[in-house]
PDB file of C-alpha atoms in Angstrom:
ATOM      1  CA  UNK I   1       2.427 -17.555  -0.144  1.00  0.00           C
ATOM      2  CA  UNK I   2      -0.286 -14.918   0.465  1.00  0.00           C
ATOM      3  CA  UNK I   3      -1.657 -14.689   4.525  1.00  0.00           C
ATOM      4  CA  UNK I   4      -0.499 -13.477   7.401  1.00  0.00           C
ATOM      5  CA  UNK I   5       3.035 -13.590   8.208  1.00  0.00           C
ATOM      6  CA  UNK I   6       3.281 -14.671  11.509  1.00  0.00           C
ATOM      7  CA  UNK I   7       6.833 -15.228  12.568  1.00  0.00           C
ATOM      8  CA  UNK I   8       7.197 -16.755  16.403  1.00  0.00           C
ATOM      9  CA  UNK I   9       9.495 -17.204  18.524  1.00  0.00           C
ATOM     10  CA  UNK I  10       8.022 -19.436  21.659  1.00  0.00           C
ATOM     11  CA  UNK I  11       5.140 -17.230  22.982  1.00  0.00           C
ATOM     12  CA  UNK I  12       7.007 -13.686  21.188  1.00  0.00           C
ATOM     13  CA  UNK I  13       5.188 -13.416  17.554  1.00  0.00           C
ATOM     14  CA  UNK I  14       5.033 -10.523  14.946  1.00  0.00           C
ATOM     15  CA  UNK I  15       2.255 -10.490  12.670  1.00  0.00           C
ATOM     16  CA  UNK I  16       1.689  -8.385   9.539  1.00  0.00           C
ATOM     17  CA  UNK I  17      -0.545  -8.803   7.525  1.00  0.00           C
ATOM     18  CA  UNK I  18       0.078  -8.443   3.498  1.00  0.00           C
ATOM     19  CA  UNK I  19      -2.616  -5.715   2.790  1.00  0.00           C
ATOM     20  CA  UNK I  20      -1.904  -3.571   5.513  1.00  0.00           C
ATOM     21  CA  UNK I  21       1.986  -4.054   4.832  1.00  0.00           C
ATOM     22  CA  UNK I  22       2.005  -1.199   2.129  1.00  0.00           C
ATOM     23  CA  UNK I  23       1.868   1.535   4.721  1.00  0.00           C
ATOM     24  CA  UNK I  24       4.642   0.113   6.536  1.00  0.00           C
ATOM     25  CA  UNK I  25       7.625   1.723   7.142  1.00  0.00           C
ATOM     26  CA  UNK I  26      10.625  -0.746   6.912  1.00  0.00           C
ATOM     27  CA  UNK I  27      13.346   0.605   9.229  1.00  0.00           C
ATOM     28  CA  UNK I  28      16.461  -0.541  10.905  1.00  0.00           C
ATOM     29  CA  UNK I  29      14.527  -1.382  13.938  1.00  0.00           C
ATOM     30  CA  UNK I  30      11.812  -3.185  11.956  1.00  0.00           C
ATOM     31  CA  UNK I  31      14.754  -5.484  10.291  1.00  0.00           C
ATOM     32  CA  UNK I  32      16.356  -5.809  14.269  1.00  0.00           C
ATOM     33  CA  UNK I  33      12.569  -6.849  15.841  1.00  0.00           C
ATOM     34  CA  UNK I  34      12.137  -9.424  12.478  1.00  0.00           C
ATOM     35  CA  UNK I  35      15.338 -10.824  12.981  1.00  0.00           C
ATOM     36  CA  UNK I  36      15.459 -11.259  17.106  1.00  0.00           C
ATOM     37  CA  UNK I  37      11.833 -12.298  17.291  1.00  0.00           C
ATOM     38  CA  UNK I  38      12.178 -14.965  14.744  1.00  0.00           C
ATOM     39  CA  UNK I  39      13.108 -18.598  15.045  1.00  0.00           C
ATOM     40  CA  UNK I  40      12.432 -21.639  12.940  1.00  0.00           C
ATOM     41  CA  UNK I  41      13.082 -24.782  13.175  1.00  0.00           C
ATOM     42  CA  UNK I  42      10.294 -26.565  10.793  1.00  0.00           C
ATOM     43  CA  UNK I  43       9.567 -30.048  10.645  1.00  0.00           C
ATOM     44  CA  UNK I  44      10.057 -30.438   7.227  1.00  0.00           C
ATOM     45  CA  UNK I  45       8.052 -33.789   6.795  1.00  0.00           C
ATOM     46  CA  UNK I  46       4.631 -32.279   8.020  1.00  0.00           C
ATOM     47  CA  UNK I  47       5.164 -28.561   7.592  1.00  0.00           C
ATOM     48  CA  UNK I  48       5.969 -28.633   4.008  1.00  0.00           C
ATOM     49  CA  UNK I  49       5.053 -32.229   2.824  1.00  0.00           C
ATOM     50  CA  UNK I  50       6.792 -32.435  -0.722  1.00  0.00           C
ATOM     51  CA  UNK I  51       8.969 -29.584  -0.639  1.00  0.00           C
ATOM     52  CA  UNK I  52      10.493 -30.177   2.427  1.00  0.00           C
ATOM     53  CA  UNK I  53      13.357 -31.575   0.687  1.00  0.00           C
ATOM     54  CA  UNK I  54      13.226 -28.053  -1.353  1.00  0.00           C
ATOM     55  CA  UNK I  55      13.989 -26.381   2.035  1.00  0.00           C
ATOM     56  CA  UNK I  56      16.612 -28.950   3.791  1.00  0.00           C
ATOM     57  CA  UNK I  57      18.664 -28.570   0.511  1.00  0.00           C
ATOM     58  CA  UNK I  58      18.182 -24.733   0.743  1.00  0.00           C
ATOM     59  CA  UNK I  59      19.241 -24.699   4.271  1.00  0.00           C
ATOM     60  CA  UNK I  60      22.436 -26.820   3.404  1.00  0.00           C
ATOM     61  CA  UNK I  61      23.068 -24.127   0.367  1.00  0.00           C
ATOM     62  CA  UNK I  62      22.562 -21.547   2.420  1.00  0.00           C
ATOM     63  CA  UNK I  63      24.916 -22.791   5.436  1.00  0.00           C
ATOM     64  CA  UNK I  64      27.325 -23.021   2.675  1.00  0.00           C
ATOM     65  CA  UNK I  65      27.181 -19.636   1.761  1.00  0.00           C
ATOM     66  CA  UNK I  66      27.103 -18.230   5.803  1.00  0.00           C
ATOM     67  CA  UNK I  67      23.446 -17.787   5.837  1.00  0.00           C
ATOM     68  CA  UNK I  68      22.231 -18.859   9.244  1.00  0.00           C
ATOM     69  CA  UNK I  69      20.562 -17.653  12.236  1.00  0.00           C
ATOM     70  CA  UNK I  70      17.947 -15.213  11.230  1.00  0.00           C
ATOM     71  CA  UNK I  71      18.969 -14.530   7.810  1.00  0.00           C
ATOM     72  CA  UNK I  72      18.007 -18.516   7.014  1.00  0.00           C
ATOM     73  CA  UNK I  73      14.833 -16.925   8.994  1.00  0.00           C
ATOM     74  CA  UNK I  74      13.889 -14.314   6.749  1.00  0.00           C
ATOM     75  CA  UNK I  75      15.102 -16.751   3.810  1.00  0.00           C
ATOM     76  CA  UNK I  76      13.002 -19.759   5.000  1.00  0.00           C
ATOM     77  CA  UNK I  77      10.193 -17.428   4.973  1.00  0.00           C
ATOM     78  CA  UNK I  78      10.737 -15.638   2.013  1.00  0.00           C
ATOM     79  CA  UNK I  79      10.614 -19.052   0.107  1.00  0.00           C
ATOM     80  CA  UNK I  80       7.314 -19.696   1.635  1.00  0.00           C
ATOM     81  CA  UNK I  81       5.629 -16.251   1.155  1.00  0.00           C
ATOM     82  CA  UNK I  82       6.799 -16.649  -2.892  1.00  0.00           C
ATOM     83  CA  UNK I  83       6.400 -20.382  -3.555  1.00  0.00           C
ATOM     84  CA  UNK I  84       5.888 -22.217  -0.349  1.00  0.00           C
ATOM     85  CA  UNK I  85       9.657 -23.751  -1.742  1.00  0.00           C
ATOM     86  CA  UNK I  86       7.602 -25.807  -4.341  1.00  0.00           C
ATOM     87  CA  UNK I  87      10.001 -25.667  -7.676  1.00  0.00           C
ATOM     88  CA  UNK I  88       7.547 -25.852 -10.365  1.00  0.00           C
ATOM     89  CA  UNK I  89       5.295 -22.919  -8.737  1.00  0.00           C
ATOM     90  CA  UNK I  90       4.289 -20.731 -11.539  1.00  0.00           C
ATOM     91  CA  UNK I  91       2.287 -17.357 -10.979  1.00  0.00           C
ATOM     92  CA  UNK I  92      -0.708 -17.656 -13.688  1.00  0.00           C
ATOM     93  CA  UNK I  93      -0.858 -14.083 -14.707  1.00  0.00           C
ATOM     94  CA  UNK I  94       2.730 -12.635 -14.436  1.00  0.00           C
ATOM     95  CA  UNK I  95       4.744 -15.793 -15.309  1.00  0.00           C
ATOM     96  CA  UNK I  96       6.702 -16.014 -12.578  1.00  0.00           C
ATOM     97  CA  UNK I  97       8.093 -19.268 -11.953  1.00  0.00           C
ATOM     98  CA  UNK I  98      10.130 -21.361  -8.773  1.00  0.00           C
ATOM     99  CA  UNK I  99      11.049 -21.110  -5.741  1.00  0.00           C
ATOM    100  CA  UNK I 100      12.411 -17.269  -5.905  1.00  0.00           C
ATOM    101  CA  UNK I 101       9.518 -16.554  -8.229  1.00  0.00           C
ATOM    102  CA  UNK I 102      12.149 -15.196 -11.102  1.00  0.00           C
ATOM    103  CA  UNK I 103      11.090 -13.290 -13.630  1.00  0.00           C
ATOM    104  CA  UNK I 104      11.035 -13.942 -16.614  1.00  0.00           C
ATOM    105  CA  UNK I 105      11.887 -17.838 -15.744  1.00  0.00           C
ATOM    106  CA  UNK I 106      14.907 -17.833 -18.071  1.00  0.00           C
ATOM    107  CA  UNK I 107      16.759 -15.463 -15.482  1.00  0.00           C
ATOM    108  CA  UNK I 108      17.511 -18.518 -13.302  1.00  0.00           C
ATOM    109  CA  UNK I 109      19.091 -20.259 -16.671  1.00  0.00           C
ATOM    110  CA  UNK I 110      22.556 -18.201 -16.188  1.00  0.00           C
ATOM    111  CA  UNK I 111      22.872 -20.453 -12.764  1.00  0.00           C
ATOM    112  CA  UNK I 112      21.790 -23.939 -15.256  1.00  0.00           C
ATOM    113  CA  UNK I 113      18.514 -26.075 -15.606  1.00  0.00           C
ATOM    114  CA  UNK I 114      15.700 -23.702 -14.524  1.00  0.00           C
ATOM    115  CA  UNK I 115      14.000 -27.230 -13.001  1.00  0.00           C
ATOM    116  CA  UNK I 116      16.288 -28.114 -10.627  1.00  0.00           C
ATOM    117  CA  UNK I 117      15.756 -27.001  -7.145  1.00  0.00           C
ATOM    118  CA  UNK I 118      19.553 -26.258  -6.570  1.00  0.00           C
ATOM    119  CA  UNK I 119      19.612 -24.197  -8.922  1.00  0.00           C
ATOM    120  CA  UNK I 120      17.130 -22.311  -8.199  1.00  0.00           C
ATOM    121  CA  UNK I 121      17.764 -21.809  -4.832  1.00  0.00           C
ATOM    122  CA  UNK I 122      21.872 -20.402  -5.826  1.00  0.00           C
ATOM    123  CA  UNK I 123      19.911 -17.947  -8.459  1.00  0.00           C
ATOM    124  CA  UNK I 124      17.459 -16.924  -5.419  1.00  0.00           C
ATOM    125  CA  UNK I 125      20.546 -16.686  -3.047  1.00  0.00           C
ATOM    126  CA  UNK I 126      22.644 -14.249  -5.592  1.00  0.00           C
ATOM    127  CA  UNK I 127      19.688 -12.003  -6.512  1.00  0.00           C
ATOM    128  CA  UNK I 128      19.067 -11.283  -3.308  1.00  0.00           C
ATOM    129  CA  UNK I 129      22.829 -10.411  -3.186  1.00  0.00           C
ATOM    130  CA  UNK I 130      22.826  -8.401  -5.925  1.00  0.00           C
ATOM    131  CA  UNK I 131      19.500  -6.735  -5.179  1.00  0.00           C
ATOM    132  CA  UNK I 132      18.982  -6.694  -1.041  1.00  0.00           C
ATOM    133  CA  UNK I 133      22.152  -7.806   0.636  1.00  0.00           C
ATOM    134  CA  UNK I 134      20.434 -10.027   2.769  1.00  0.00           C
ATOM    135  CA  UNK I 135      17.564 -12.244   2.660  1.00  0.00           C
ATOM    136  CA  UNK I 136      16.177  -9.977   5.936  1.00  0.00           C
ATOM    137  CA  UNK I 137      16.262  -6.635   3.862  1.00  0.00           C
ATOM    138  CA  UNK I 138      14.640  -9.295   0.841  1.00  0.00           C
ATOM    139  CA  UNK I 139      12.272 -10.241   3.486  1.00  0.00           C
ATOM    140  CA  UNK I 140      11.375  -6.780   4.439  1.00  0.00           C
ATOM    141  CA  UNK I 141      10.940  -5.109   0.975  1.00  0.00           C
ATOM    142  CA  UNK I 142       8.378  -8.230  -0.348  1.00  0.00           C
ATOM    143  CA  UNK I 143       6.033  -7.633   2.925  1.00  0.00           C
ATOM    144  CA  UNK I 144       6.006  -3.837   1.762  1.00  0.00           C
ATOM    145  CA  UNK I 145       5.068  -4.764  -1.948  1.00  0.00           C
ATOM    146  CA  UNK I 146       4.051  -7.736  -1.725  1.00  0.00           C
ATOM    147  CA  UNK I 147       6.879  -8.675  -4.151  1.00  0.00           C
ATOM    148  CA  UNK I 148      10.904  -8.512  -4.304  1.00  0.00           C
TER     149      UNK I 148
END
């Protein structure tokens, strides 16, 4: 999702936004402020309309797999900034496609059908994994490139 991130906690926000996020500087204390200034708790009916069911099943996946707290933060919004959780989203120009916005779309077909929103959402969890750690550092790099 391109726009401002604006990540709130009561009155407390942070707010970056995307084309000044290049000249950031992602530190430990940026990752410490993202993570204690951030809390979600969407309505999933009116905040994300058809894909809320994308992000209740991604919060039960990621519960599973001890992601909670501000980590399902940083993933929640992650999944927003790429695809706003909407499993068919494809990027026009460089092809990427789902929720995590893999690339090329046959990546996600090691984890099974590349339509299926579980599916997607275990591929998502493990490449972050296997690339970040955790979906906060995830989080962090795609504000600095605009990508991850």
């Amino acid at each position: 999702m391109i726009g401002t991130l604006a990540l709130a906690r009561q009155t407390n926000s942070i707010t970056i936004d995307p084309y000044e996020a290049e000249n950031l500087i992602i530190s430990d204390n940026f990752i410490s402020s993202l993570a204690r200034n951030t809390s979600y708790t969407p309505n999933t009916s009116t905040l994300l309309g058809q894909y809320g069911s994308n992000v209740q099943l991604g919060y039960s996946i990621a519960y599973d797999n001890n992601i909670t707290g501000s980590e399902w933060d940083c993933l929640f919004e992650l999944g927003m900034r790429e695809s706003g959780w909407n499993e068919k989203a494809k990027n026009p120009i460089s092809g990427a496609f789902g929720i995590a916005q893999s690339l090329p779309a046959s990546k996600i077909l090691t984890h099974g059908d590349i339509y299926d929103p579980e599916v997607q959402i275990r591929w998502m969890l493990d490449y972050i994994k296997e690339r970040y750690d955790t979906p906060c550092l995830a989080l962090a790099f795609q504000i600095k490139n605009n990508w991850y």
